[in-house]
Amino acid sequence: MGSLQSDALDNVAAGAAGAGNPVNPLDPEEFRRQGHMVIDFLADYYHDVHKYPVRSQVEPGYLRKRLPETAPNGAEPLEAILGDITHDIIPGITHWMSPSYFAYFPSSGSTAGFLGEMLSTGINVVGFNWMSSPAATELENIVMDWLAKMLKLPSCFHFSGGGGGVLQGTTCEGILCALVAARDRALDRLGRDQIPRLVVYGSDQTHCSLQKAAQIAGIHPDNFRVVPTTRADAFALNPSALRAAIDKDIARGLVPLFLCATVGTTSSTAIDPVAGLCKVAKDYDHIWVHVDAAYAGAACICPEFRHAIDGVEMADSFSFNAHKWFLTNLDCCCMWVREPGALVRALSTNAEYLRNKGTESKKVVDYKDWQVALSRRFRSMKLWLVLRSYGVANLRNFLRGHVKMAKDFEGLVSADPRFEVVVPRTFAMLCFRLLSPPGLEAEGRTERANELNRRLLEAVNASGRAYVTHAVVGGVYMIRFAVGATLTEERHVAEAWRVVKEHATDLLASCRSSDSACPLVDRA
């Protein structure tokens, strides 16, 4: 325990007991030494991450068996702690940074994103208003306008055009803030006792964060409207179906409040027709339209994908997650609003201890009034580093590279008659399934075919060589293959396909031999 850290913490403890003067626990030289150790640890982790099973293979409760029941009374050296991370924590990590990670949506990180996070954490400001750290607020203003220009968002979402952008933690937070603003705007018009009449709209493919936001915002559960989608529309929300749902609610005396349109749904990356949906909403007045492009919004900086958000100029708010597919470490949700005043009126608090000349000048943004929490992190630092370190051209090429790899994977799947592409590929995710062997697929056996793919997915994931997840659309269980991890290269996609084929071959062989392991075999 002879480290400076141990001595420092021992002295802190002694000082607290009145035995001496405490030593600063943020000693610059000790910080430098330990910081180098952590950077080296992470660099080795990135170098070797491909060697680990992508999905953690541990059982629930494994860690409690390995760690002590109480915290240590004395200080422990960082060397010992890093050793325990290697032996006890890493086995319980699902490696989102692995080049063979194809599950959910990516959580892409980068050197610039990490270093920006380090700078933000090290400077450690609590930038709830302009006065608390002017640079934190003003950099966020600037970076959000930069991004708005990259996405070709209309001027109404720029600060110069009366709108503006804010960095939330996640899309869940962003949707909640937009919904609360819409709710209060409506209740100011209708009366506070009218909240039971308000209705929120999404599709059966809309992310569950909308339902959670509605619950938190006090929307009656019976007024959360899920509009069905169909395979004929590629599971996008049909404007005619939305109109029918709205008309039905109005006939019942309800008030349409909020619509969430999605560009790149979680299940299948379906693209809701933003322009058509906004036109429907405008026919009824006062419906707030939020465009959730959490995954696919990043791709819209590429001219060839920008059409996916056509019509956003008619929306009230728009968001995408830079921490998904934009080389920015978690968390970082980019959100723009047409009418910032609606957010401020719904979310502001003005306690006496927060009063200051900057706020009273009306010339600054106080981001505490654009979010749920009071305190906030200096997120714009890491986004600024990402934009400056890579530049627009390299970011576009990064995204295009993943789209190409997904397209190549689509070609591999399509060339194998044992498999089917379930929905058209958009962006860098493919949804596919293993078909039942000829002679065993019959009417009424959809669930058994679904079970076949459940077992295929579990076999792939249990191998540790790749990690994929699933979705169910139109009653069909399908495997989602999302390319987007920072370290993924073409060889990792090819290897993942080999893993899928190997386990598919084994499953189908069990079916041909009427093995009891085959979910298609009738055991009645």
XYZ file of C-alpha atoms in Angstrom:
524
model
C 0.000 0.000 0.000
C 2.949 2.324 -0.402
C 1.372 4.359 -3.207
C 0.749 8.084 -3.022
C -2.942 7.314 -3.373
C -2.956 5.136 -0.260
C -0.976 7.682 1.732
C -3.264 10.467 0.583
C -6.461 8.658 1.505
C -5.039 7.489 4.827
C -4.163 11.093 5.619
C -7.658 12.224 4.604
C -9.113 9.736 7.051
C -6.711 10.849 9.762
C -7.501 14.488 9.095
C -11.218 13.804 9.392
C -10.562 12.360 12.828
C -8.572 15.398 13.850
C -5.229 13.594 13.676
C -3.672 15.825 11.027
C -4.147 17.856 7.889
C -5.781 15.967 4.990
C -3.836 15.598 1.726
C -5.564 16.640 -1.501
C -7.078 13.461 -3.042
C -6.757 15.094 -6.472
C -2.994 15.390 -6.396
C -1.944 16.344 -9.966
C 1.067 14.027 -10.149
C -0.803 11.051 -8.752
C -3.630 11.840 -11.148
C -1.118 11.811 -14.002
C 0.340 8.448 -12.915
C -2.964 6.704 -12.433
C -4.443 8.305 -15.537
C -1.687 6.788 -17.670
C -2.413 3.414 -16.101
C -6.104 3.615 -17.003
C -5.378 4.779 -20.564
C -2.960 1.863 -20.996
C -5.581 -0.506 -19.582
C -8.214 0.710 -22.042
C -5.843 0.707 -25.004
C -5.039 -2.943 -24.244
C -8.762 -3.633 -23.918
C -9.514 -2.186 -27.352
C -6.565 -4.108 -28.808
C -7.825 -7.417 -27.379
C -11.601 -6.898 -27.318
C -12.080 -9.244 -30.281
C -10.756 -12.113 -28.157
C -13.602 -11.965 -25.624
C -17.003 -13.651 -26.012
C -19.111 -10.800 -27.372
C -22.096 -11.508 -25.152
C -21.252 -12.132 -21.513
C -21.538 -15.820 -20.625
C -21.970 -15.428 -16.845
C -24.992 -16.480 -14.784
C -27.131 -14.055 -12.721
C -25.561 -13.269 -9.356
C -22.036 -14.256 -10.400
C -20.419 -11.053 -9.150
C -21.755 -11.166 -5.604
C -19.953 -14.476 -5.188
C -16.659 -12.847 -6.159
C -16.684 -9.539 -4.286
C -16.534 -8.887 -0.525
C -19.736 -8.176 1.370
C -18.505 -4.797 2.632
C -16.419 -1.937 1.292
C -12.746 -1.886 2.324
C -11.889 0.117 5.412
C -8.511 1.129 4.053
C -7.395 2.394 0.672
C -6.475 -0.081 -2.042
C -3.978 0.600 -4.853
C -5.239 1.154 -8.388
C -3.080 -1.742 -9.595
C -5.151 -4.149 -7.469
C -8.429 -2.584 -8.588
C -7.515 -2.889 -12.263
C -6.581 -6.494 -11.664
C -10.030 -7.138 -10.197
C -11.642 -5.437 -13.188
C -9.793 -7.872 -15.449
C -10.677 -10.962 -13.438
C -14.132 -10.113 -12.076
C -15.754 -7.344 -14.132
C -14.657 -8.103 -17.711
C -16.243 -11.608 -17.677
C -19.584 -9.932 -16.907
C -19.291 -7.363 -19.705
C -21.165 -7.663 -22.976
C -18.645 -6.039 -25.270
C -20.453 -3.289 -27.149
C -17.097 -2.165 -28.557
C -16.358 -5.596 -30.038
C -16.007 -5.681 -33.840
C -18.365 -8.677 -33.756
C -21.135 -6.790 -31.950
C -24.215 -6.623 -34.211
C -26.982 -6.452 -31.595
C -29.576 -3.767 -30.805
C -28.119 -0.589 -32.308
C -24.437 0.306 -32.079
C -22.902 2.375 -29.316
C -19.972 3.650 -31.304
C -17.118 5.285 -29.470
C -13.915 6.856 -30.702
C -10.646 8.320 -29.507
C -12.057 11.832 -29.900
C -15.305 10.900 -28.174
C -13.457 9.312 -25.267
C -10.994 12.172 -24.876
C -13.819 14.695 -25.064
C -15.601 12.781 -22.315
C -12.387 12.789 -20.311
C -12.026 16.550 -20.693
C -15.656 17.111 -19.762
C -15.383 14.872 -16.708
C -12.045 16.345 -15.677
C -13.174 19.962 -15.915
C -16.312 18.828 -14.070
C -18.607 21.807 -14.497
C -22.289 21.694 -13.576
C -23.613 23.831 -16.411
C -27.248 24.304 -15.472
C -27.323 27.908 -16.652
C -25.137 30.252 -18.664
C -23.584 31.881 -15.607
C -22.503 28.550 -14.119
C -20.122 28.059 -17.076
C -20.637 30.337 -20.087
C -18.386 28.256 -22.361
C -20.416 25.089 -21.727
C -23.643 26.779 -22.813
C -22.213 28.695 -25.746
C -20.272 25.715 -27.121
C -23.498 23.702 -27.035
C -25.294 26.470 -28.949
C -22.578 26.474 -31.588
C -22.204 22.705 -31.940
C -25.962 22.237 -32.274
C -26.074 24.833 -35.035
C -23.134 23.101 -36.757
C -25.024 19.818 -36.679
C -28.239 21.452 -37.860
C -26.373 22.723 -40.918
C -24.819 19.291 -41.538
C -28.310 17.753 -41.462
C -29.736 20.591 -43.549
C -32.377 21.223 -40.915
C -34.603 24.216 -41.708
C -33.734 27.590 -40.220
C -36.615 27.307 -37.731
C -34.480 24.805 -35.789
C -31.418 27.096 -35.663
C -30.867 29.607 -32.894
C -30.701 32.336 -35.510
C -34.141 31.297 -36.748
C -35.876 31.358 -33.391
C -35.428 27.665 -32.572
C -32.432 25.897 -31.111
C -30.739 22.685 -30.104
C -29.981 20.994 -26.808
C -27.990 17.926 -25.792
C -30.128 15.570 -23.752
C -28.835 12.366 -22.225
C -31.030 10.018 -24.266
C -33.958 10.032 -26.664
C -36.158 8.953 -23.761
C -35.412 12.270 -22.070
C -35.879 14.223 -25.281
C -39.299 12.735 -26.046
C -40.422 13.327 -22.464
C -39.412 16.987 -22.629
C -41.196 17.479 -25.957
C -44.335 15.747 -24.675
C -44.421 17.792 -21.471
C -44.061 20.985 -23.516
C -46.895 19.883 -25.818
C -49.061 18.932 -22.830
C -48.665 22.275 -21.089
C -49.201 24.204 -24.313
C -52.494 22.344 -24.793
C -53.620 22.689 -21.185
C -52.896 26.420 -21.225
C -55.400 26.580 -24.054
C -57.980 24.070 -22.792
C -57.699 24.285 -19.016
C -55.693 22.210 -16.582
C -58.601 19.891 -15.855
C -58.643 18.668 -19.448
C -55.614 16.372 -19.241
C -57.801 13.218 -19.312
C -58.826 14.145 -22.890
C -55.301 14.360 -24.330
C -54.202 11.625 -26.756
C -50.689 10.559 -27.794
C -50.055 8.748 -31.100
C -47.385 6.359 -32.298
C -47.275 3.133 -34.262
C -46.814 -0.455 -33.172
C -43.167 0.045 -34.184
C -42.577 3.247 -32.185
C -39.961 2.932 -29.461
C -41.298 2.124 -25.989
C -39.810 5.391 -24.701
C -42.929 7.151 -26.031
C -45.181 5.061 -23.817
C -42.954 5.698 -20.810
C -42.966 9.444 -21.515
C -46.774 9.404 -21.746
C -47.010 7.622 -18.400
C -44.693 10.125 -16.729
C -46.486 13.090 -18.314
C -49.832 11.955 -16.887
C -51.513 10.893 -20.123
C -54.345 8.467 -19.375
C -53.254 4.927 -20.348
C -56.408 4.531 -22.449
C -55.320 7.543 -24.491
C -52.017 6.122 -25.646
C -52.839 5.265 -29.218
C -50.869 2.538 -31.030
C -51.622 2.656 -34.765
C -51.042 -0.727 -36.483
C -48.563 -0.992 -39.352
C -48.465 -3.535 -42.146
C -45.873 -5.381 -44.168
C -47.313 -3.711 -47.297
C -46.072 -0.368 -45.904
C -42.748 -1.897 -44.788
C -44.057 -1.386 -41.222
C -44.015 2.402 -41.538
C -46.858 4.458 -40.058
C -49.428 5.098 -42.787
C -50.809 8.680 -42.819
C -54.316 7.425 -43.691
C -54.273 5.083 -40.704
C -53.193 7.974 -38.492
C -55.994 10.172 -39.818
C -58.555 7.454 -39.138
C -57.334 7.101 -35.545
C -57.444 10.869 -34.980
C -60.955 11.198 -36.443
C -62.189 8.413 -34.203
C -60.767 10.116 -31.116
C -62.219 13.511 -32.019
C -65.641 11.891 -32.469
C -65.307 10.614 -28.897
C -64.574 14.114 -27.597
C -60.841 13.559 -27.125
C -58.032 15.984 -28.028
C -55.157 14.856 -30.275
C -51.976 16.110 -28.595
C -48.743 14.499 -29.765
C -47.422 12.361 -32.601
C -44.054 10.604 -32.636
C -42.831 9.767 -36.143
C -39.807 7.486 -36.375
C -36.995 7.449 -38.901
C -35.325 4.073 -38.407
C -37.526 2.041 -36.064
C -35.848 -0.262 -33.578
C -37.418 -3.455 -34.886
C -36.728 -3.047 -38.596
C -35.402 0.498 -39.310
C -38.703 1.375 -40.977
C -38.981 4.992 -42.084
C -42.227 6.745 -41.233
C -43.236 9.232 -43.985
C -42.497 12.406 -42.072
C -43.962 14.802 -44.625
C -47.225 12.878 -44.998
C -47.679 12.504 -41.255
C -46.948 16.180 -40.602
C -49.536 17.179 -43.206
C -52.143 15.080 -41.431
C -51.235 16.597 -38.071
C -51.486 20.131 -39.438
C -55.054 19.490 -40.584
C -56.078 19.228 -36.938
C -54.081 22.136 -35.443
C -52.079 22.026 -32.224
C -50.718 18.464 -32.639
C -47.058 18.479 -31.695
C -45.003 16.321 -34.062
C -41.713 14.918 -32.818
C -39.400 13.124 -35.254
C -37.399 10.404 -33.515
C -34.346 9.549 -35.640
C -32.347 8.143 -32.728
C -30.516 5.600 -34.877
C -30.798 6.790 -38.468
C -30.476 10.532 -37.951
C -26.690 10.349 -38.078
C -26.817 8.915 -41.602
C -28.792 11.945 -42.763
C -25.602 14.013 -42.881
C -24.944 12.009 -46.075
C -26.764 13.606 -49.022
C -27.937 10.210 -50.289
C -29.807 9.533 -47.028
C -31.112 13.034 -46.268
C -34.446 12.257 -47.976
C -35.347 10.067 -44.987
C -36.204 13.180 -42.962
C -37.883 15.149 -45.752
C -40.774 17.010 -44.186
C -38.951 17.721 -40.927
C -39.499 21.428 -41.629
C -43.150 20.849 -40.613
C -42.282 19.113 -37.335
C -42.066 20.732 -33.905
C -39.002 18.825 -32.689
C -36.376 16.418 -33.981
C -33.738 14.246 -32.315
C -31.012 11.712 -32.971
C -28.493 9.954 -30.744
C -24.886 10.841 -31.465
C -23.917 8.016 -29.097
C -25.413 5.389 -31.391
C -23.733 5.811 -34.773
C -21.742 9.039 -34.639
C -18.501 8.155 -32.834
C -19.619 9.954 -29.672
C -19.459 8.031 -26.410
C -22.637 7.589 -24.351
C -24.587 9.662 -23.527
C -25.425 12.296 -26.152
C -28.872 12.878 -27.674
C -29.080 15.815 -30.076
C -32.492 17.491 -29.993
C -33.848 20.549 -31.790
C -37.090 22.433 -31.169
C -38.949 24.965 -33.250
C -40.320 26.790 -30.219
C -37.878 26.779 -27.293
C -40.300 28.897 -25.292
C -42.647 25.922 -25.036
C -39.911 23.906 -23.339
C -38.984 26.771 -21.031
C -42.569 27.410 -19.945
C -43.056 23.741 -19.110
C -39.690 22.976 -17.503
C -38.298 26.175 -15.964
C -37.765 26.835 -12.280
C -36.583 30.181 -10.974
C -35.553 29.806 -7.373
C -33.951 32.842 -5.775
C -30.580 31.090 -5.489
C -30.515 30.670 -9.286
C -31.046 34.349 -10.090
C -28.182 36.054 -11.943
C -27.496 38.914 -14.326
C -27.016 36.639 -17.325
C -30.476 35.122 -17.017
C -32.091 38.460 -16.336
C -30.477 39.977 -19.438
C -32.607 37.625 -21.633
C -29.562 37.277 -23.909
C -28.483 33.782 -22.891
C -29.770 30.215 -22.893
C -30.255 28.502 -19.544
C -30.309 24.832 -20.476
C -31.764 23.807 -17.120
C -35.071 24.972 -18.595
C -34.746 22.689 -21.641
C -34.475 19.407 -19.704
C -35.865 17.443 -16.762
C -32.903 17.722 -14.398
C -31.321 20.870 -13.038
C -27.695 19.749 -13.216
C -26.192 18.866 -16.560
C -22.931 17.614 -18.016
C -20.626 19.351 -20.484
C -21.656 17.013 -23.330
C -20.847 19.466 -26.098
C -17.135 19.071 -25.368
C -16.995 15.499 -26.690
C -19.234 16.259 -29.659
C -17.042 19.239 -30.533
C -13.954 17.028 -30.433
C -15.616 14.435 -32.668
C -16.640 17.028 -35.252
C -13.230 18.700 -35.270
C -11.096 15.557 -35.060
C -12.787 13.728 -37.948
C -14.542 16.376 -40.011
C -17.748 16.021 -41.999
C -16.174 14.105 -44.909
C -14.686 11.390 -42.683
C -17.875 11.051 -40.658
C -19.832 10.509 -43.862
C -17.359 7.874 -45.034
C -17.540 6.120 -41.655
C -21.326 5.820 -42.000
C -21.144 4.768 -45.646
C -18.664 2.045 -44.778
C -21.140 0.433 -42.384
C -23.961 0.697 -44.906
C -21.776 -1.078 -47.481
C -20.957 -3.866 -45.022
C -24.656 -4.354 -44.279
C -25.380 -4.434 -48.002
C -22.686 -7.086 -48.450
C -24.217 -9.126 -45.633
C -27.601 -8.785 -47.336
C -26.050 -10.258 -50.479
C -24.754 -13.255 -48.520
C -28.141 -13.903 -46.943
C -30.020 -13.489 -50.231
C -27.693 -15.943 -51.995
C -28.459 -18.723 -49.516
C -31.897 -20.285 -50.265
C -32.211 -21.422 -46.658
C -32.685 -17.826 -45.529
C -35.091 -14.983 -46.176
C -34.687 -11.202 -45.902
C -37.846 -10.319 -43.970
C -38.067 -6.572 -44.629
C -36.178 -4.340 -47.056
C -32.798 -3.238 -45.719
C -32.424 0.430 -44.886
C -29.206 1.985 -43.636
C -26.886 -0.553 -41.945
C -29.229 -3.126 -40.446
C -30.617 -6.293 -42.024
C -33.536 -8.339 -40.709
C -33.504 -11.972 -41.812
C -34.649 -15.423 -40.770
C -33.908 -19.066 -41.368
C -36.649 -20.764 -43.392
C -38.137 -24.067 -42.312
C -36.877 -27.048 -44.311
C -39.025 -28.104 -47.290
C -41.702 -30.541 -46.202
C -41.779 -29.361 -42.598
C -43.230 -25.866 -43.126
C -47.028 -26.061 -43.048
C -50.020 -23.918 -42.271
C -50.286 -23.109 -38.591
C -46.607 -23.727 -37.910
C -45.464 -20.089 -37.787
C -44.677 -20.365 -34.096
C -42.501 -23.413 -34.686
C -40.671 -21.572 -37.454
C -40.208 -18.683 -35.025
C -38.817 -21.117 -32.466
C -36.335 -22.353 -35.048
C -34.959 -18.818 -35.337
C -34.974 -18.290 -31.578
C -32.736 -21.323 -31.258
C -30.515 -20.149 -34.083
C -30.073 -16.768 -32.426
C -29.277 -18.315 -29.056
C -26.757 -20.705 -30.605
C -24.983 -17.835 -32.375
C -24.849 -15.760 -29.200
C -23.795 -18.651 -26.990
C -20.824 -19.249 -29.273
C -19.360 -15.905 -28.185
C -18.171 -15.280 -31.758
C -20.928 -12.786 -32.606
C -23.856 -11.100 -30.895
C -27.205 -10.425 -32.565
C -30.685 -9.646 -31.254
C -34.206 -10.167 -32.549
C -37.507 -8.486 -33.260
C -41.011 -9.662 -34.125
C -42.919 -7.839 -36.878
C -46.156 -9.058 -38.386
C -45.932 -12.116 -36.155
C -42.597 -13.136 -37.699
C -39.569 -13.644 -35.460
C -36.491 -12.303 -37.223
C -32.823 -11.830 -36.473
C -31.517 -8.253 -36.572
C -27.971 -7.738 -37.819
C -26.914 -4.152 -37.114
C -23.513 -3.055 -38.418
C -22.123 -0.015 -36.641
C -19.457 -0.854 -34.074
C -16.428 1.378 -34.520
C -13.957 -1.509 -34.901
C -16.051 -3.616 -37.298
C -14.436 -4.461 -40.646
C -15.592 -6.564 -43.603
C -13.803 -9.634 -42.209
C -15.886 -9.479 -39.037
C -19.100 -9.401 -41.064
C -17.890 -12.397 -43.104
C -16.998 -14.291 -39.923
C -20.413 -13.540 -38.412
C -22.064 -15.001 -41.504
C -19.939 -18.138 -41.144
C -21.139 -18.495 -37.552
C -24.784 -18.084 -38.603
C -24.409 -20.659 -41.389
C -22.681 -23.208 -39.159
C -25.402 -23.143 -36.535
C -28.160 -23.060 -39.156
C -26.692 -26.188 -40.739
C -26.682 -27.966 -37.371
C -30.282 -26.959 -36.634
C -31.575 -28.031 -40.036
C -29.719 -31.342 -39.783
C -31.549 -32.063 -36.526
C -34.837 -31.360 -38.294
C -34.092 -33.634 -41.231
C -33.294 -36.470 -38.850
C -36.480 -35.785 -36.824
C -34.255 -35.084 -33.845
C -36.192 -33.988 -30.763
C -34.016 -30.871 -30.677
C -35.783 -29.600 -33.814
C -38.683 -27.257 -32.945
C -40.489 -28.261 -36.154
C -40.862 -31.894 -35.196
C -44.395 -32.735 -34.074
C -44.087 -34.496 -30.726
C -47.822 -35.047 -30.245
